[in-house]
Amino acid sequence: MVLELIPLGTLLTLLTSQVLETAVAAQDVLFEKESFRILSNFLQDIQPLLVELRRQDMKDSPAVRTALESLQDDLKKARTLIDTCTSKPKMYLLVNCRSIVRETQEITRNVGKSLELLALASAEVAGDISVNVSRLKQQMVSVKFQTSESKLLVINKLEQGLREHRTDQGFANDLLVDIARAVGIPVNASEISRELASFKREKEEAALRKEREEEAFMEQVITLLSRADSSYLPDSSNQTYWGRVRSIRNTVNTTKLILPLKSFMCPLTKELMVDPVSLVTGSCFERASITAWFAEGNTTDPVTQEELSDMTLRPNIPVRQSIEEWQERNYCIGILRAKSMLQSESEGEQKAALDELIELCQKNRTNKDWIVQEGLLVDIVKALKSSNRDIKRGSLAALLALVQKNKPNQELLVDAGALEQIVRCLGREAGVAKAAAALLLELLEGNGSMSLKIGRERSAILLLVTLLNGKDTEAAQLARLTLDKLSDEKDNVVAMANANWCSPLVRCLSEGKDDATKVVMANTLAALTLTDEAKTTMAEMQVVPPLVRMMELGKLETKVAAMRALQSLCSHRLIKGHIAKAGGVRVVLNHLLSGMSTLYVRENAAVILDTIAEIDGTEFFVDRSGTPLHDSETLENLLAVYENSLNNPLIRKHVLRTLLGLLSSSDSTQVRDTLRRLRGISLLLPMIEGHDRELRDCVVQILHHLSASGGSEIAEYMQKQQNYRALLKLLDNSMAEEVQIAAAGIIANLPQQDPVTEALVEAEAISILVEVLKTGTPKAKEAAVDALVRFTDPSNTKMQHSVANLDVHSLLVRTMYSGTVKSKARAATALGNFSKSTPSLCLEPETMCSCFGTSRAPKCKVHSGRCSVKTTFCIVEADAVSGLIVVMSEDRGAAAEAAVEALETLVAEDDTLQPAAQLLHNSDGISPLINILTVGTPELKEKAIRFLERIFVAKGMKEVYGNRSRIPLVDLATFGSHSIKKSAAKVLAQLEFIHEVSTYY
């Protein structure tokens, strides 16, 4: 076509069409597909640019015409190359693969340059189009194409064989199989013969074109591949074997190898020749040895000593064929001999037979098929059942040698029932297990159908996972590689997860291309019972992000599967953190709050939120950026879900548990204040009387947290409803510990108002709390004694009598020795409250008259009157002093403070000061006070100083304890806080030591 005669617009339209056609054609090229795919993509990018250039009304000019001609030439070259790669024989394309890739790269770059020339040739081209053209051209001229690695390996092997003059049949057989696999030719007689014939025709065409170099190279390739045993086809190979066996049985001893003829040995090396060549004199040598002889400067025949005028080396085909036939006969004899030994009863002979079979497989690929033809595969499989570990290991090694790079033998091995025996060997000692794993790995190489077959073998995956986790590093590596191959099948991945090897499952979740696979993996994960250690591993493998994506973006089935999987994982702290970091908490909240979500999705969302919030919930209730999600809006929405889910107790329960988890966090103040502001208390209070035990128990615990900053709202409701009994019922011993604790905690937090206290007394709260103090768990007792303190108010002795009459003193004293720290603190406070009332209730001893005479009632050691536990609440009579001293000695916090305050009530009155001080002295209760000056908290030290100040007023106490308290008091007066300095200085002055420390003030 004469381009000068075609209008410019028509020419642009024609080229645009050609570009598109070439791009489509390039997509269909299967040889070096990646290179042609890149070319096709670039051409597709060019097409719209040409359309835009046509719309620009470019002016016709020689420069534009030249650019268009250049582009058309490039397209013609591309079409020619595409036609070559779609019509030429695959073997021809393989040997020319590097030049094909180079030409594809060159065409791509030239097209880019031609396109830029076209844009530069016209001033009318718009700026944005010019920029796009320049960008595309830059990409095209800088692109680098690479020949596929698999093809390069085969070509390198072929060229190495040609350089080294490899003529042995085994090499030719292997090379032909490698070529077939590289170009996608089935390894069978008809296909390989057809491909070789096509390649030979290409060689003949090269000869007609007088392309001598190409013809010579192709001739070398054909000569090498012709050495293969009838294209390495099992049928022809088997015919050769049986022919050799018949000949052997008719002529020689079938158990004794045939010695080589002298003519088979190289005169120079005295070794068997592999590549025999002849000199002009007729002498025959190994090519490598005679080449070395000449390289040393020799010009004579080493055998005849004749001077050589021509040192050309000619392949000695007859000798080589004779050597190969001799080798084949010996191979056959070796196979027959191995069969006889393998079938014997001698374990030694069986082991020797296996070793010989392995050696035969290594010597020649054809021997593998001949061994199978002789029926030895079945015999080797039988040998796997031997109890002798050496025979078992040798059998596995022999099977490995038989099936390496031999798919037909692999299938025959499976048909022989070998998989079951091989799998059993995985559970044997390390050497046998490694051999079994190596064999399974070989079976999986390039054989997709084998993965499912092995996976279906009972315990195969479980044993591999066990091997993976074992101490033998080599066995573990083999197991890992085998498991990686098996993970191509979904069923195998599921089995691995069930065996506690979850890495493939996580990989499927992250990289799976279809939702169906991801759903299967997520459902599998949901069904697993995972230890904390396994969950940690899963978190480290990044299992959470893909599950969150599925939950957020997937279809309903995908969402549900992901949520079920997260349910099974999210109890673990590390998993919670990953869910929060991936933005999963927001996603779950959205599902719960959305009216578009199905009921099942909302229920699953509620369960997940509940679990995330369970421990330190506020830490994890954040979005992807770390912004808290427990704000007013979220909490209001959760309360609304609770209120609007009357017909769904499951959602209500988990929403309540979510709120409880947030309130139980260490930094829950904001949550508590927000819920109180949102009228959460008034919404939840009626549930105390509800019949749903789970909901009621959860509500009580929430109310306990909300009452921590004041229980007035609860008190108002209770007073209005006159229903304290509903709350007190929750203190029954049949209730769960946490419910008892919450109920008692609410009572403790109720306002200290007479109407509230009286209503509680009327509802028999005191006796119920005392019962908990008697029979409850340690934590329940702690809550009960905390609630009881309100009933020991010194300003209400009538109430105190009600408590004392229930023998509460003995329970409080017992708590001093066996309660929790908080229990001890509250018990000490209660005893202190009682003790404050004792002086006003204590009576002077009266004369008691009776018909038998006159006597005096015994006096209290401290109060000098008639004291008793139930009438005057005396802690001395209750034997509480020792317990309080123990607490003061052992604790350094709130319990010690409460104990100090309780004991201090004994010295509060002047009348009781001296006997109380003496009692404390006799009970060794003053020394712990002095110790507190050194090791206590600032608050505790200040209380101890005040206590000591009072004690030192008592007669004789300064003399006994003054010197011992001097040094700690001086330290406090020097280094303590302002108030402590002042108090310590006052006591030092009292002890008349102030002059010794005056320099510090």
Coordinates of C-alpha atoms in Angstrom, one line a residue, residues 469-807:
N469 CA 6.7 -29.6 65.8
G470 CA 9.3 -32.2 66.7
K471 CA 12.9 -31.6 67.7
D472 CA 14.5 -33.0 64.5
T473 CA 15.0 -29.8 62.4
E474 CA 15.6 -31.7 59.1
A475 CA 12.4 -33.7 59.6
A476 CA 10.5 -30.5 60.5
Q477 CA 11.7 -28.8 57.3
L478 CA 10.6 -31.7 55.2
A479 CA 7.2 -31.8 57.0
R480 CA 6.8 -28.0 56.4
L481 CA 7.5 -28.3 52.7
T482 CA 5.1 -31.2 52.4
L483 CA 2.4 -29.4 54.2
D484 CA 2.9 -26.4 52.0
K485 CA 2.4 -28.5 48.9
L486 CA -0.7 -30.1 50.5
S487 CA -2.2 -26.8 51.3
D488 CA -3.3 -26.3 47.7
E489 CA -6.4 -28.3 48.6
K490 CA -9.0 -26.7 50.9
D491 CA -9.8 -29.9 52.6
N492 CA -6.2 -30.4 53.5
V493 CA -6.0 -26.8 54.9
V494 CA -9.0 -27.6 57.1
A495 CA -7.3 -30.8 58.3
M496 CA -4.1 -28.9 59.1
A497 CA -6.1 -26.4 61.2
N498 CA -7.8 -29.2 63.1
A499 CA -4.3 -30.6 63.7
N500 CA -3.3 -27.1 65.2
W501 CA -1.3 -26.0 62.2
C502 CA -3.1 -22.8 61.2
S503 CA -0.6 -21.0 59.0
P504 CA -2.1 -22.3 55.7
L505 CA -5.6 -21.3 56.9
V506 CA -4.5 -17.8 57.7
R507 CA -2.8 -17.6 54.3
C508 CA -6.1 -18.7 52.6
L509 CA -8.0 -16.0 54.6
S510 CA -5.5 -13.3 53.5
E511 CA -4.7 -14.4 49.9
G512 CA -7.7 -16.5 48.9
K513 CA -9.1 -15.4 45.6
D514 CA -12.7 -16.5 46.1
D515 CA -15.1 -15.8 49.0
A516 CA -16.2 -19.5 49.2
T517 CA -12.7 -20.5 50.2
K518 CA -12.5 -17.7 52.8
V519 CA -15.9 -18.8 54.2
V520 CA -14.7 -22.4 54.6
M521 CA -11.6 -21.2 56.4
A522 CA -13.4 -18.8 58.7
N523 CA -16.0 -21.5 59.6
T524 CA -13.1 -23.9 60.3
L525 CA -11.5 -21.4 62.5
A526 CA -14.7 -20.8 64.4
A527 CA -15.0 -24.5 65.1
L528 CA -11.5 -24.9 66.5
T529 CA -10.8 -25.1 70.2
L530 CA -7.7 -23.0 70.5
T531 CA -5.4 -22.6 73.5
D532 CA -4.2 -19.2 74.5
E533 CA -0.8 -20.1 73.0
A534 CA -2.5 -21.0 69.7
K535 CA -4.4 -17.7 69.7
T536 CA -1.2 -15.8 70.3
T537 CA 0.3 -17.5 67.3
M538 CA -2.8 -16.7 65.2
A539 CA -2.5 -13.1 66.2
E540 CA 1.2 -13.0 65.2
M541 CA 0.2 -14.5 61.9
Q542 CA -2.1 -11.5 61.3
V543 CA -5.4 -13.5 61.2
V544 CA -7.5 -10.6 62.3
P545 CA -7.2 -8.0 59.5
P546 CA -8.7 -10.4 56.8
L547 CA -11.5 -11.4 59.1
V548 CA -12.3 -7.8 59.8
R549 CA -12.3 -7.1 56.0
M550 CA -14.6 -10.0 55.4
M551 CA -16.9 -8.8 58.2
E552 CA -17.0 -5.3 56.8
L553 CA -17.2 -5.8 53.0
G554 CA -18.3 -9.4 52.4
K555 CA -21.7 -10.8 51.6
L556 CA -24.0 -12.1 54.3
E557 CA -22.5 -15.6 54.4
T558 CA -19.0 -14.1 54.5
K559 CA -19.8 -11.6 57.2
V560 CA -21.4 -14.3 59.4
A561 CA -18.4 -16.7 58.9
A562 CA -15.9 -13.9 59.8
M563 CA -17.9 -13.0 62.9
R564 CA -18.1 -16.5 64.1
A565 CA -14.3 -16.9 63.7
L566 CA -13.7 -13.6 65.6
Q567 CA -16.0 -14.9 68.4
S568 CA -13.8 -17.9 68.9
L569 CA -10.7 -15.7 69.0
C570 CA -11.6 -12.4 70.7
S571 CA -11.3 -13.5 74.3
H572 CA -7.6 -13.3 73.9
R573 CA -6.1 -9.9 74.9
L574 CA -3.7 -9.8 71.9
I575 CA -6.5 -10.6 69.5
K576 CA -8.6 -7.8 71.0
G577 CA -5.8 -5.4 70.3
H578 CA -5.6 -6.5 66.7
I579 CA -9.3 -6.2 66.2
A580 CA -9.2 -2.6 67.5
K581 CA -6.2 -1.7 65.4
A582 CA -7.9 -3.1 62.3
G583 CA -11.0 -1.0 62.9
G584 CA -13.0 -4.1 63.8
V585 CA -14.8 -2.6 66.9
R586 CA -16.4 0.1 64.8
V587 CA -17.4 -2.5 62.2
V588 CA -19.0 -4.7 64.9
L589 CA -20.8 -1.7 66.5
N590 CA -22.2 -0.7 63.1
H591 CA -23.6 -4.2 62.5
L592 CA -25.2 -4.1 65.9
L593 CA -26.7 -0.7 65.5
S594 CA -27.7 -0.9 61.9
G595 CA -31.4 -1.6 61.1
M596 CA -30.2 -3.2 57.8
S597 CA -28.3 -6.0 59.6
T598 CA -30.0 -9.3 59.9
L599 CA -30.9 -10.6 63.4
Y600 CA -28.3 -13.2 63.3
V601 CA -25.6 -10.7 62.4
R602 CA -26.7 -8.4 65.2
E603 CA -26.6 -11.2 67.7
N604 CA -23.1 -12.2 66.6
A605 CA -22.1 -8.5 66.9
A606 CA -23.4 -8.3 70.4
V607 CA -21.5 -11.4 71.4
I608 CA -18.2 -10.1 70.0
L609 CA -18.6 -6.7 71.7
D610 CA -19.4 -8.4 75.0
T611 CA -16.2 -10.5 74.8
I612 CA -14.0 -7.5 73.7
A613 CA -15.3 -5.4 76.6
E614 CA -15.0 -8.2 79.2
I615 CA -11.6 -7.2 80.6
D616 CA -10.1 -3.7 80.2
G617 CA -12.9 -3.0 77.7
T618 CA -12.2 0.7 77.4
E619 CA -8.6 0.0 76.2
F620 CA -10.0 -1.9 73.2
F621 CA -13.2 0.1 72.6
V622 CA -11.4 2.3 70.1
D623 CA -11.4 2.9 66.3
R624 CA -8.6 2.3 63.9
S625 CA -6.8 5.5 64.9
G626 CA -7.2 4.8 68.6
T627 CA -10.1 7.3 69.2
P628 CA -12.3 6.0 72.1
L629 CA -15.7 4.5 71.0
H630 CA -17.2 4.6 74.5
D631 CA -18.4 8.1 74.0
S632 CA -21.9 9.5 74.9
E633 CA -23.3 8.7 71.4
T634 CA -22.2 5.0 71.5
L635 CA -23.4 4.4 75.1
E636 CA -26.7 6.0 74.3
N637 CA -27.0 3.8 71.2
L638 CA -26.2 0.7 73.3
L639 CA -28.9 1.6 75.9
A640 CA -31.3 2.1 73.0
V641 CA -30.5 -1.3 71.6
Y642 CA -31.1 -2.8 75.1
E643 CA -34.4 -1.0 75.4
N644 CA -35.6 -1.9 72.0
S645 CA -34.7 -5.6 72.1
L646 CA -37.5 -6.7 74.5
N647 CA -38.1 -9.8 72.4
N648 CA -34.4 -10.7 72.1
P649 CA -32.9 -11.5 75.5
L650 CA -29.7 -12.7 73.8
I651 CA -28.9 -9.2 72.5
R652 CA -30.1 -7.6 75.7
K653 CA -27.8 -9.8 77.8
H654 CA -24.7 -9.2 75.7
V655 CA -25.3 -5.4 75.4
L656 CA -25.6 -5.3 79.2
R657 CA -22.4 -7.4 79.5
T658 CA -20.7 -5.0 77.2
L659 CA -21.6 -2.1 79.4
L660 CA -20.5 -4.0 82.4
G661 CA -17.2 -4.8 80.8
L662 CA -16.6 -1.1 80.1
L663 CA -17.6 -0.2 83.6
S664 CA -15.2 -2.8 85.1
S665 CA -12.2 -1.3 83.3
S666 CA -9.6 0.5 85.3
D667 CA -10.4 3.9 83.6
S668 CA -14.2 3.7 83.6
T669 CA -15.0 7.0 85.3
Q670 CA -16.1 8.6 82.0
V671 CA -18.3 5.6 81.1
R672 CA -19.9 5.6 84.6
D673 CA -20.6 9.4 84.6
T674 CA -21.9 9.2 81.0
L675 CA -24.3 6.4 81.8
R676 CA -25.6 8.2 84.9
R677 CA -26.2 11.3 82.8
L678 CA -28.0 9.2 80.2
R679 CA -30.4 8.0 82.9
G680 CA -29.0 4.5 82.8
I681 CA -29.9 3.8 86.4
S682 CA -33.6 4.6 86.0
L683 CA -33.6 2.4 82.8
L684 CA -32.0 -0.6 84.5
L685 CA -33.4 -0.5 88.1
P686 CA -36.7 -2.3 87.3
M687 CA -34.7 -5.3 86.1
I688 CA -33.8 -6.1 89.7
E689 CA -37.2 -7.6 90.0
G690 CA -37.0 -9.3 86.6
H691 CA -37.4 -13.0 86.1
D692 CA -34.6 -13.4 83.6
R693 CA -31.8 -14.3 86.0
E694 CA -28.9 -13.6 83.6
L695 CA -30.2 -10.1 82.8
R696 CA -31.0 -9.4 86.4
D697 CA -27.5 -10.5 87.6
C698 CA -25.9 -8.3 85.0
V699 CA -28.0 -5.3 85.8
V700 CA -27.2 -5.6 89.5
Q701 CA -23.4 -5.5 88.7
I702 CA -23.9 -2.5 86.4
L703 CA -25.8 -0.7 89.1
H704 CA -23.1 -1.4 91.6
H705 CA -20.6 0.4 89.4
L706 CA -23.0 3.3 88.8
S707 CA -23.6 3.7 92.5
A708 CA -19.9 4.1 93.2
S709 CA -20.3 7.9 92.8
G710 CA -23.5 8.0 94.8
G711 CA -26.5 5.8 95.2
S712 CA -29.1 8.4 95.8
E713 CA -31.0 7.6 92.6
I714 CA -31.2 4.0 93.5
A715 CA -32.3 4.9 97.0
E716 CA -35.0 7.2 95.7
Y717 CA -36.3 4.4 93.5
M718 CA -36.2 1.8 96.4
Q719 CA -37.9 4.2 98.7
K720 CA -40.6 4.9 96.2
Q721 CA -41.2 1.3 95.4
Q722 CA -40.7 0.1 99.0
N723 CA -38.8 -2.8 97.5
Y724 CA -35.4 -3.2 99.2
R725 CA -36.3 -6.9 99.6
A726 CA -35.8 -7.4 95.9
L727 CA -32.2 -6.2 96.3
L728 CA -31.6 -8.1 99.5
K729 CA -32.8 -11.4 97.9
L730 CA -29.7 -11.1 95.7
L731 CA -27.5 -11.7 98.8
D732 CA -28.9 -15.2 99.2
N733 CA -26.2 -17.9 99.2
S734 CA -27.8 -19.5 96.1
M735 CA -26.7 -16.4 94.2
A736 CA -23.4 -16.2 92.3
E737 CA -20.5 -14.6 94.1
E738 CA -20.4 -11.5 91.8
V739 CA -24.1 -10.9 92.3
Q740 CA -23.8 -11.0 96.1
I741 CA -20.8 -8.7 95.9
A742 CA -22.7 -6.2 93.7
A743 CA -25.9 -6.3 95.9
A744 CA -23.9 -5.7 99.0
G745 CA -21.9 -3.0 97.2
I746 CA -25.0 -1.2 96.3
I747 CA -26.2 -1.2 99.9
A748 CA -22.8 0.1 101.0
N749 CA -23.1 3.0 98.4
L750 CA -26.6 4.0 99.4
P751 CA -26.7 7.5 101.1
Q752 CA -26.2 7.5 104.8
Q753 CA -29.7 8.8 105.5
D754 CA -32.0 7.6 108.3
P755 CA -35.0 6.8 106.1
V756 CA -32.8 4.6 103.9
T757 CA -31.1 2.9 106.8
E758 CA -34.4 2.3 108.6
A759 CA -36.0 0.8 105.4
L760 CA -33.0 -1.6 105.1
V761 CA -33.4 -2.6 108.8
E762 CA -37.1 -3.2 108.3
A763 CA -36.3 -5.4 105.3
E764 CA -33.9 -7.4 107.6
A765 CA -30.8 -6.3 105.7
I766 CA -28.6 -6.7 108.8
S767 CA -29.4 -10.3 109.4
I768 CA -29.0 -11.1 105.7
L769 CA -25.6 -9.4 105.6
V770 CA -24.5 -11.2 108.8
E771 CA -25.4 -14.5 107.2
V772 CA -23.2 -13.6 104.2
L773 CA -20.4 -12.7 106.6
K774 CA -20.8 -16.1 108.1
T775 CA -21.1 -18.4 105.1
G776 CA -20.1 -16.4 102.0
T777 CA -16.9 -16.5 99.9
P778 CA -14.0 -14.2 100.9
K779 CA -15.0 -11.6 98.3
A780 CA -18.7 -11.8 99.3
K781 CA -17.7 -11.4 102.9
E782 CA -15.7 -8.4 102.0
A783 CA -18.7 -6.8 100.4
A784 CA -21.0 -7.7 103.3
V785 CA -18.7 -6.2 106.0
D786 CA -18.5 -3.1 103.8
A787 CA -22.3 -2.8 103.8
L788 CA -22.6 -3.6 107.5
V789 CA -20.4 -0.5 108.4
R790 CA -23.4 1.8 107.7
F791 CA -25.3 0.0 110.5
T792 CA -22.5 0.7 113.1
D793 CA -22.8 4.4 113.1
P794 CA -21.9 5.6 116.6
S795 CA -24.6 8.2 116.5
N796 CA -27.3 5.5 116.4
T797 CA -26.6 3.1 119.3
K798 CA -30.0 1.5 118.8
M799 CA -28.9 0.4 115.4
Q800 CA -25.6 -0.8 116.9
H801 CA -27.5 -2.9 119.4
S802 CA -29.4 -4.5 116.5
V803 CA -26.1 -5.5 114.9
A804 CA -24.3 -6.5 118.1
N805 CA -27.2 -8.8 119.1
L806 CA -26.5 -10.9 116.0
D807 CA -23.0 -11.7 117.4

